[in-house]
mmCIF file of C-alpha atoms and ligand atoms in Angstrom:
data_model
loop_
_atom_site.group_PDB
_atom_site.id
_atom_site.type_symbol
_atom_site.label_atom_id
_atom_site.label_comp_id
_atom_site.label_asym_id
_atom_site.label_seq_id
_atom_site.Cartn_x
_atom_site.Cartn_y
_atom_site.Cartn_z
ATOM 1 C CA UNK A 1017 0.000 0.000 0.000
ATOM 2 C CA UNK A 1018 1.670 3.155 -1.188
ATOM 3 C CA UNK A 1019 0.019 5.481 1.305
ATOM 4 C CA UNK A 1020 1.141 3.359 4.193
ATOM 5 C CA UNK A 1021 4.720 3.256 2.993
ATOM 6 C CA UNK A 1022 4.862 7.012 2.746
ATOM 7 C CA UNK A 1023 3.485 7.362 6.244
ATOM 8 C CA UNK A 1024 6.037 4.922 7.567
ATOM 9 C CA UNK A 1025 8.948 6.758 5.992
ATOM 10 C CA UNK A 1026 7.697 10.122 7.111
ATOM 11 C CA UNK A 1027 7.308 9.067 10.704
ATOM 12 C CA UNK A 1028 10.597 7.230 10.741
ATOM 13 C CA UNK A 1029 12.338 10.432 9.846
ATOM 14 C CA UNK A 1030 11.249 11.953 13.121
ATOM 15 C CA UNK A 1031 13.341 9.506 15.068
ATOM 16 C CA UNK A 1032 15.703 8.318 12.424
ATOM 17 C CA UNK A 1033 18.563 8.502 14.859
ATOM 18 C CA UNK A 1034 17.339 5.280 16.406
ATOM 19 C CA UNK A 1035 16.919 3.494 13.109
ATOM 20 C CA UNK A 1036 19.800 1.560 11.582
ATOM 21 C CA UNK A 1037 21.219 0.220 8.360
ATOM 22 C CA UNK A 1038 23.238 -2.702 7.176
ATOM 23 C CA UNK A 1039 25.556 -3.775 4.393
ATOM 24 C CA UNK A 1040 26.027 -7.205 2.980
ATOM 25 C CA UNK A 1041 29.206 -9.087 2.441
ATOM 26 C CA UNK A 1042 30.432 -12.654 2.490
ATOM 27 C CA UNK A 1043 28.521 -14.579 5.058
ATOM 28 C CA UNK A 1044 30.368 -16.535 7.645
ATOM 29 C CA UNK A 1045 29.549 -19.862 9.139
ATOM 30 C CA UNK A 1046 27.134 -19.655 12.023
ATOM 31 C CA UNK A 1047 28.941 -19.857 15.311
ATOM 32 C CA UNK A 1048 28.227 -22.749 17.573
ATOM 33 C CA UNK A 1049 26.984 -22.018 21.076
ATOM 34 C CA UNK A 1050 29.724 -21.525 23.576
ATOM 35 C CA UNK A 1051 30.942 -24.824 24.998
ATOM 36 C CA UNK A 1052 29.762 -25.897 28.416
ATOM 37 C CA UNK A 1053 31.449 -24.600 31.478
ATOM 38 C CA UNK A 1054 33.434 -27.102 33.456
ATOM 39 C CA UNK A 1055 31.427 -28.934 36.086
ATOM 40 C CA UNK A 1056 31.847 -28.048 39.717
ATOM 41 C CA UNK A 1057 34.623 -30.091 41.201
ATOM 42 C CA UNK A 1058 34.499 -32.059 44.392
ATOM 43 C CA UNK A 1059 30.731 -32.355 44.433
ATOM 44 C CA UNK A 1060 29.150 -35.740 44.826
ATOM 45 C CA UNK A 1061 25.608 -34.437 44.624
ATOM 46 C CA UNK A 1062 25.346 -35.326 40.961
ATOM 47 C CA UNK A 1063 27.454 -37.276 38.496
ATOM 48 C CA UNK A 1064 29.910 -35.101 36.629
ATOM 49 C CA UNK A 1065 28.400 -36.157 33.329
ATOM 50 C CA UNK A 1066 25.031 -34.781 34.383
ATOM 51 C CA UNK A 1067 26.546 -31.479 35.453
ATOM 52 C CA UNK A 1068 28.339 -31.152 32.146
ATOM 53 C CA UNK A 1069 25.134 -31.790 30.305
ATOM 54 C CA UNK A 1070 23.229 -29.206 32.346
ATOM 55 C CA UNK A 1071 25.835 -26.574 31.667
ATOM 56 C CA UNK A 1072 25.892 -27.443 27.994
ATOM 57 C CA UNK A 1073 22.138 -27.275 27.610
ATOM 58 C CA UNK A 1074 21.522 -24.290 29.859
ATOM 59 C CA UNK A 1075 24.619 -22.078 29.995
ATOM 60 C CA UNK A 1076 22.393 -19.070 30.718
ATOM 61 C CA UNK A 1077 20.453 -20.653 33.545
ATOM 62 C CA UNK A 1078 19.646 -18.041 36.200
ATOM 63 C CA UNK A 1079 20.187 -15.111 33.818
ATOM 64 C CA UNK A 1080 17.507 -12.625 32.817
ATOM 65 C CA UNK A 1081 17.671 -10.954 29.410
ATOM 66 C CA UNK A 1082 15.371 -8.121 28.307
ATOM 67 C CA UNK A 1083 14.719 -8.086 24.562
ATOM 68 C CA UNK A 1084 13.205 -4.952 23.025
ATOM 69 C CA UNK A 1085 11.983 -5.283 19.435
ATOM 70 C CA UNK A 1086 12.197 -1.688 18.208
ATOM 71 C CA UNK A 1087 8.956 0.145 17.290
ATOM 72 C CA UNK A 1088 5.671 -1.711 16.738
ATOM 73 C CA UNK A 1089 3.724 -2.650 13.615
ATOM 74 C CA UNK A 1090 0.663 -0.739 14.797
ATOM 75 C CA UNK A 1091 2.393 2.523 15.620
ATOM 76 C CA UNK A 1092 1.311 4.199 12.376
ATOM 77 C CA UNK A 1093 -2.317 3.798 13.426
ATOM 78 C CA UNK A 1094 -2.056 6.128 16.402
ATOM 79 C CA UNK A 1095 0.197 9.143 15.664
ATOM 80 C CA UNK A 1096 -1.198 11.047 18.642
ATOM 81 C CA UNK A 1097 -0.067 8.400 21.123
ATOM 82 C CA UNK A 1098 3.224 7.770 19.368
ATOM 83 C CA UNK A 1099 4.113 11.455 19.007
ATOM 84 C CA UNK A 1100 3.318 12.241 22.627
ATOM 85 C CA UNK A 1101 6.386 13.832 24.182
ATOM 86 C CA UNK A 1102 8.171 11.938 26.946
ATOM 87 C CA UNK A 1103 11.082 12.881 29.193
ATOM 88 C CA UNK A 1104 14.313 10.993 28.468
ATOM 89 C CA UNK A 1105 16.288 13.124 30.963
ATOM 90 C CA UNK A 1106 18.532 14.849 28.429
ATOM 91 C CA UNK A 1107 15.585 16.070 26.357
ATOM 92 C CA UNK A 1108 11.943 15.517 25.544
ATOM 93 C CA UNK A 1109 11.087 13.460 22.494
ATOM 94 C CA UNK A 1110 8.371 11.331 20.936
ATOM 95 C CA UNK A 1111 7.064 8.279 22.815
ATOM 96 C CA UNK A 1112 8.162 6.145 19.848
ATOM 97 C CA UNK A 1113 8.199 6.208 16.045
ATOM 98 C CA UNK A 1114 7.025 3.872 13.323
ATOM 99 C CA UNK A 1115 10.610 2.994 12.443
ATOM 100 C CA UNK A 1116 11.917 2.777 8.912
ATOM 101 C CA UNK A 1117 11.314 0.254 6.110
ATOM 102 C CA UNK A 1118 12.971 -1.143 3.015
ATOM 103 C CA UNK A 1119 12.135 0.558 -0.279
ATOM 104 C CA UNK A 1120 9.796 -2.318 -1.095
ATOM 105 C CA UNK A 1121 7.907 -2.029 2.164
ATOM 106 C CA UNK A 1122 9.388 -4.481 4.654
ATOM 107 C CA UNK A 1123 9.074 -2.575 7.906
ATOM 108 C CA UNK A 1124 11.681 -2.206 10.592
ATOM 109 C CA UNK A 1125 9.022 -3.172 13.145
ATOM 110 C CA UNK A 1126 8.406 -6.485 11.366
ATOM 111 C CA UNK A 1127 12.143 -7.123 11.123
ATOM 112 C CA UNK A 1128 12.836 -6.364 14.774
ATOM 113 C CA UNK A 1129 9.860 -8.443 15.875
ATOM 114 C CA UNK A 1130 11.005 -11.462 13.865
ATOM 115 C CA UNK A 1131 14.629 -11.216 14.970
ATOM 116 C CA UNK A 1132 13.641 -10.683 18.607
ATOM 117 C CA UNK A 1133 11.436 -13.755 18.621
ATOM 118 C CA UNK A 1134 14.267 -15.813 17.181
ATOM 119 C CA UNK A 1135 16.652 -14.341 19.745
ATOM 120 C CA UNK A 1136 14.293 -15.069 22.638
ATOM 121 C CA UNK A 1137 13.933 -18.666 21.491
ATOM 122 C CA UNK A 1138 17.697 -19.192 21.441
ATOM 123 C CA UNK A 1139 18.202 -17.538 24.822
ATOM 124 C CA UNK A 1140 15.419 -19.584 26.424
ATOM 125 C CA UNK A 1141 16.844 -22.764 24.958
ATOM 126 C CA UNK A 1142 20.119 -21.880 26.682
ATOM 127 C CA UNK A 1143 18.335 -21.472 30.000
ATOM 128 C CA UNK A 1144 17.772 -17.717 30.257
ATOM 129 C CA UNK A 1145 14.588 -16.034 31.378
ATOM 130 C CA UNK A 1146 13.570 -13.621 28.619
ATOM 131 C CA UNK A 1147 11.437 -10.521 29.129
ATOM 132 C CA UNK A 1148 10.014 -8.901 25.998
ATOM 133 C CA UNK A 1149 8.887 -5.272 25.753
ATOM 134 C CA UNK A 1150 6.019 -6.096 23.390
ATOM 135 C CA UNK A 1151 4.029 -9.216 22.668
ATOM 136 C CA UNK A 1152 2.981 -8.785 19.036
ATOM 137 C CA UNK A 1153 3.633 -6.691 15.941
ATOM 138 C CA UNK A 1154 0.181 -5.193 15.480
ATOM 139 C CA UNK A 1155 -0.143 -3.003 18.563
ATOM 140 C CA UNK A 1156 0.844 0.573 19.414
ATOM 141 C CA UNK A 1157 3.823 1.306 21.678
ATOM 142 C CA UNK A 1158 4.937 0.986 24.385
ATOM 143 C CA UNK A 1159 6.782 4.297 24.774
ATOM 144 C CA UNK A 1160 10.557 4.213 24.939
ATOM 145 C CA UNK A 1161 10.369 5.143 28.622
ATOM 146 C CA UNK A 1162 8.263 2.065 29.350
ATOM 147 C CA UNK A 1163 10.595 -0.134 27.299
ATOM 148 C CA UNK A 1164 13.448 0.865 29.601
ATOM 149 C CA UNK A 1165 11.285 0.368 32.680
ATOM 150 C CA UNK A 1166 10.449 -3.209 31.661
ATOM 151 C CA UNK A 1167 14.118 -4.200 31.668
ATOM 152 C CA UNK A 1168 14.702 -2.389 34.945
ATOM 153 C CA UNK A 1169 11.748 -4.029 36.661
ATOM 154 C CA UNK A 1170 12.955 -7.454 35.531
ATOM 155 C CA UNK A 1171 16.413 -6.639 36.957
ATOM 156 C CA UNK A 1172 17.783 -7.908 33.660
ATOM 157 C CA UNK A 1173 21.399 -9.032 33.582
ATOM 158 C CA UNK A 1174 21.533 -7.689 30.028
ATOM 159 C CA UNK A 1175 19.120 -5.783 27.805
ATOM 160 C CA UNK A 1176 19.130 -5.219 24.061
ATOM 161 C CA UNK A 1177 16.999 -3.072 21.803
ATOM 162 C CA UNK A 1178 16.894 -4.398 18.242
ATOM 163 C CA UNK A 1179 16.702 -1.934 15.331
ATOM 164 C CA UNK A 1180 17.654 -1.438 11.694
ATOM 165 C CA UNK A 1181 18.482 1.953 10.246
ATOM 166 C CA UNK A 1182 16.933 4.137 7.576
ATOM 167 C CA UNK A 1183 19.992 5.981 6.296
ATOM 168 C CA UNK A 1184 20.962 7.193 2.820
ATOM 169 C CA UNK A 1185 20.970 4.315 0.352
ATOM 170 C CA UNK A 1186 24.730 4.359 -0.190
ATOM 171 C CA UNK A 1187 25.452 3.708 3.476
ATOM 172 C CA UNK A 1188 25.782 0.237 4.887
ATOM 173 C CA UNK A 1189 26.995 -1.826 7.818
ATOM 174 C CA UNK A 1190 25.838 -2.313 11.396
ATOM 175 C CA UNK A 1191 26.594 -0.456 14.594
ATOM 176 C CA UNK A 1192 26.016 -0.871 18.312
ATOM 177 C CA UNK A 1193 24.833 2.064 20.429
ATOM 178 C CA UNK A 1194 25.836 2.310 24.073
ATOM 179 C CA UNK A 1195 24.898 4.822 26.793
ATOM 180 C CA UNK A 1196 26.934 7.771 28.006
ATOM 181 C CA UNK A 1197 27.038 9.108 31.549
ATOM 182 C CA UNK A 1198 24.366 11.768 31.950
ATOM 183 C CA UNK A 1199 24.329 12.281 35.709
ATOM 184 C CA UNK A 1200 21.375 9.957 35.660
ATOM 185 C CA UNK A 1201 20.231 6.421 36.444
ATOM 186 C CA UNK A 1202 22.220 4.853 33.610
ATOM 187 C CA UNK A 1203 25.585 6.070 34.904
ATOM 188 C CA UNK A 1204 26.389 3.000 37.068
ATOM 189 C CA UNK A 1205 25.871 0.640 34.104
ATOM 190 C CA UNK A 1206 27.709 2.619 31.419
ATOM 191 C CA UNK A 1207 30.850 0.506 31.820
ATOM 192 C CA UNK A 1208 28.987 -2.796 31.786
ATOM 193 C CA UNK A 1209 26.969 -1.670 28.789
ATOM 194 C CA UNK A 1210 30.179 -0.987 26.899
ATOM 195 C CA UNK A 1211 31.387 -4.520 27.627
ATOM 196 C CA UNK A 1212 28.066 -5.898 26.451
ATOM 197 C CA UNK A 1213 28.293 -3.761 23.332
ATOM 198 C CA UNK A 1214 31.786 -4.911 22.407
ATOM 199 C CA UNK A 1215 30.845 -8.572 22.954
ATOM 200 C CA UNK A 1216 27.775 -8.225 20.743
ATOM 201 C CA UNK A 1217 29.714 -6.271 18.098
ATOM 202 C CA UNK A 1218 32.333 -9.002 17.846
ATOM 203 C CA UNK A 1219 29.856 -11.859 17.787
ATOM 204 C CA UNK A 1220 27.450 -10.127 15.405
ATOM 205 C CA UNK A 1221 29.998 -9.463 12.671
ATOM 206 C CA UNK A 1222 31.467 -12.956 13.028
ATOM 207 C CA UNK A 1223 28.116 -14.709 12.801
ATOM 208 C CA UNK A 1224 26.351 -12.578 10.185
ATOM 209 C CA UNK A 1225 29.251 -11.373 8.050
ATOM 210 C CA UNK A 1226 27.871 -7.845 8.419
ATOM 211 C CA UNK A 1227 30.602 -5.220 8.080
ATOM 212 C CA UNK A 1228 31.041 -2.312 10.469
ATOM 213 C CA UNK A 1229 28.983 0.771 9.684
ATOM 214 C CA UNK A 1230 30.423 2.981 6.965
ATOM 215 C CA UNK A 1231 28.641 6.052 8.317
ATOM 216 C CA UNK A 1232 28.232 5.957 12.123
ATOM 217 C CA UNK A 1233 30.603 5.344 15.005
ATOM 218 C CA UNK A 1234 34.091 3.939 15.205
ATOM 219 C CA UNK A 1235 34.497 0.241 14.465
ATOM 220 C CA UNK A 1236 30.727 -0.127 14.769
ATOM 221 C CA UNK A 1237 30.650 1.385 18.260
ATOM 222 C CA UNK A 1238 28.633 4.519 18.953
ATOM 223 C CA UNK A 1239 27.782 6.282 22.226
ATOM 224 C CA UNK A 1240 24.685 8.420 22.679
ATOM 225 C CA UNK A 1241 22.910 10.378 25.379
ATOM 226 C CA UNK A 1242 19.647 11.117 23.564
ATOM 227 C CA UNK A 1243 17.967 7.703 23.615
ATOM 228 C CA UNK A 1244 15.365 7.124 26.307
ATOM 229 C CA UNK A 1245 15.856 3.385 26.122
ATOM 230 C CA UNK A 1246 19.461 3.892 27.264
ATOM 231 C CA UNK A 1247 19.252 6.986 29.482
ATOM 232 C CA UNK A 1248 16.548 5.447 31.635
ATOM 233 C CA UNK A 1249 18.090 1.989 31.936
ATOM 234 C CA UNK A 1250 19.460 0.837 35.277
ATOM 235 C CA UNK A 1251 20.624 -2.468 33.782
ATOM 236 C CA UNK A 1252 23.404 -3.027 31.197
ATOM 237 C CA UNK A 1253 21.798 -2.159 27.885
ATOM 238 C CA UNK A 1254 22.641 -1.572 24.246
ATOM 239 C CA UNK A 1255 20.899 -0.853 20.968
ATOM 240 C CA UNK A 1256 21.937 -2.549 17.762
ATOM 241 C CA UNK A 1257 21.261 -1.127 14.326
ATOM 242 C CA UNK A 1258 21.619 -4.302 12.283
ATOM 243 C CA UNK A 1259 22.159 -2.500 9.000
ATOM 244 C CA UNK A 1260 20.584 0.022 6.614
ATOM 245 C CA UNK A 1261 17.128 -0.956 5.368
ATOM 246 C CA UNK A 1262 17.370 1.659 2.592
ATOM 247 C CA UNK A 1263 20.459 -0.013 1.130
ATOM 248 C CA UNK A 1264 19.346 -2.487 -1.530
ATOM 249 C CA UNK A 1265 21.851 -5.221 -0.717
ATOM 250 C CA UNK A 1266 21.123 -5.098 2.979
ATOM 251 C CA UNK A 1267 17.373 -4.919 2.426
ATOM 252 C CA UNK A 1268 17.586 -8.165 0.487
ATOM 253 C CA UNK A 1269 19.396 -9.792 3.376
ATOM 254 C CA UNK A 1270 16.872 -8.570 5.924
ATOM 255 C CA UNK A 1271 14.094 -10.192 3.938
ATOM 256 C CA UNK A 1272 15.839 -13.569 4.122
ATOM 257 C CA UNK A 1273 14.695 -15.661 7.130
ATOM 258 C CA UNK A 1274 18.010 -17.556 7.142
ATOM 259 C CA UNK A 1275 19.867 -14.272 7.512
ATOM 260 C CA UNK A 1276 17.541 -13.156 10.301
ATOM 261 C CA UNK A 1277 18.352 -16.382 12.121
ATOM 262 C CA UNK A 1278 22.052 -15.544 11.836
ATOM 263 C CA UNK A 1279 21.303 -12.094 13.220
ATOM 264 C CA UNK A 1280 19.539 -13.638 16.203
ATOM 265 C CA UNK A 1281 22.331 -16.136 16.755
ATOM 266 C CA UNK A 1282 24.973 -13.429 16.566
ATOM 267 C CA UNK A 1283 23.119 -11.396 19.185
ATOM 268 C CA UNK A 1284 22.564 -14.399 21.444
ATOM 269 C CA UNK A 1285 26.204 -15.462 21.304
ATOM 270 C CA UNK A 1286 27.378 -11.952 22.100
ATOM 271 C CA UNK A 1287 25.023 -11.661 25.055
ATOM 272 C CA UNK A 1288 26.149 -15.065 26.296
ATOM 273 C CA UNK A 1289 29.815 -14.076 26.022
ATOM 274 C CA UNK A 1290 29.093 -10.986 28.114
ATOM 275 C CA UNK A 1291 27.122 -12.910 30.733
ATOM 276 C CA UNK A 1292 29.728 -15.597 31.275
HETATM 277 ZN ZN1 ZN B 1961 14.558 1.851 14.954
#
């Protein structure tokens, strides 16, 4: 639907800073999950073989991960709610945006929803408790302030907000966004968030073959103080812009379910590396 696409692009522009882009290149082999940790020694409460198996199957047991699929497929239906101004401490900005889309209409919201579901499945399979910030891709919201609050309330060990950019078509590559100190609630987790960001950056490029962003950050790392999802987080948190949806080569990748699975695996492996 042409009208819808125009609306999506227009609204994305309002918050384009939180959208991302990607570039394609040779794809690498999907990384295997991290090997099991060594079993506890000296315990006779369970056979060593059982302990090894538990660690292998559930390396993230006891960990809580907050997964935030950026935007929402229904956001375009309620501009008043989505454009409502909220306080992100360093400024006031819209509650959320529609996000961007590929030139042929695959929305960022649909992409982030699909990737986040795949990511949650992998994390749960590895034993983590996963908290999502939205439960479908047809609703409106929640606001970026609430998305941060969900991770905080869950006392997440790690939190990630999944996005894809809407930059100029010639740009490509992914980047990770981490918080800056703002004399606010995020300050105590700025260092941990950076570690999480580096771990996810390394795993993401290895697993997906995505190159570093050609247009934002340094070696795919970017630090910002204008994102509510980061400023209001009291748990280690990052955003990832998986690539540029307006770049034709990257758009084609985003539409491929096999690539989206690699994206999810790259994120999961990076989070697991950080949590170990
Ligand atoms: Zn976005």
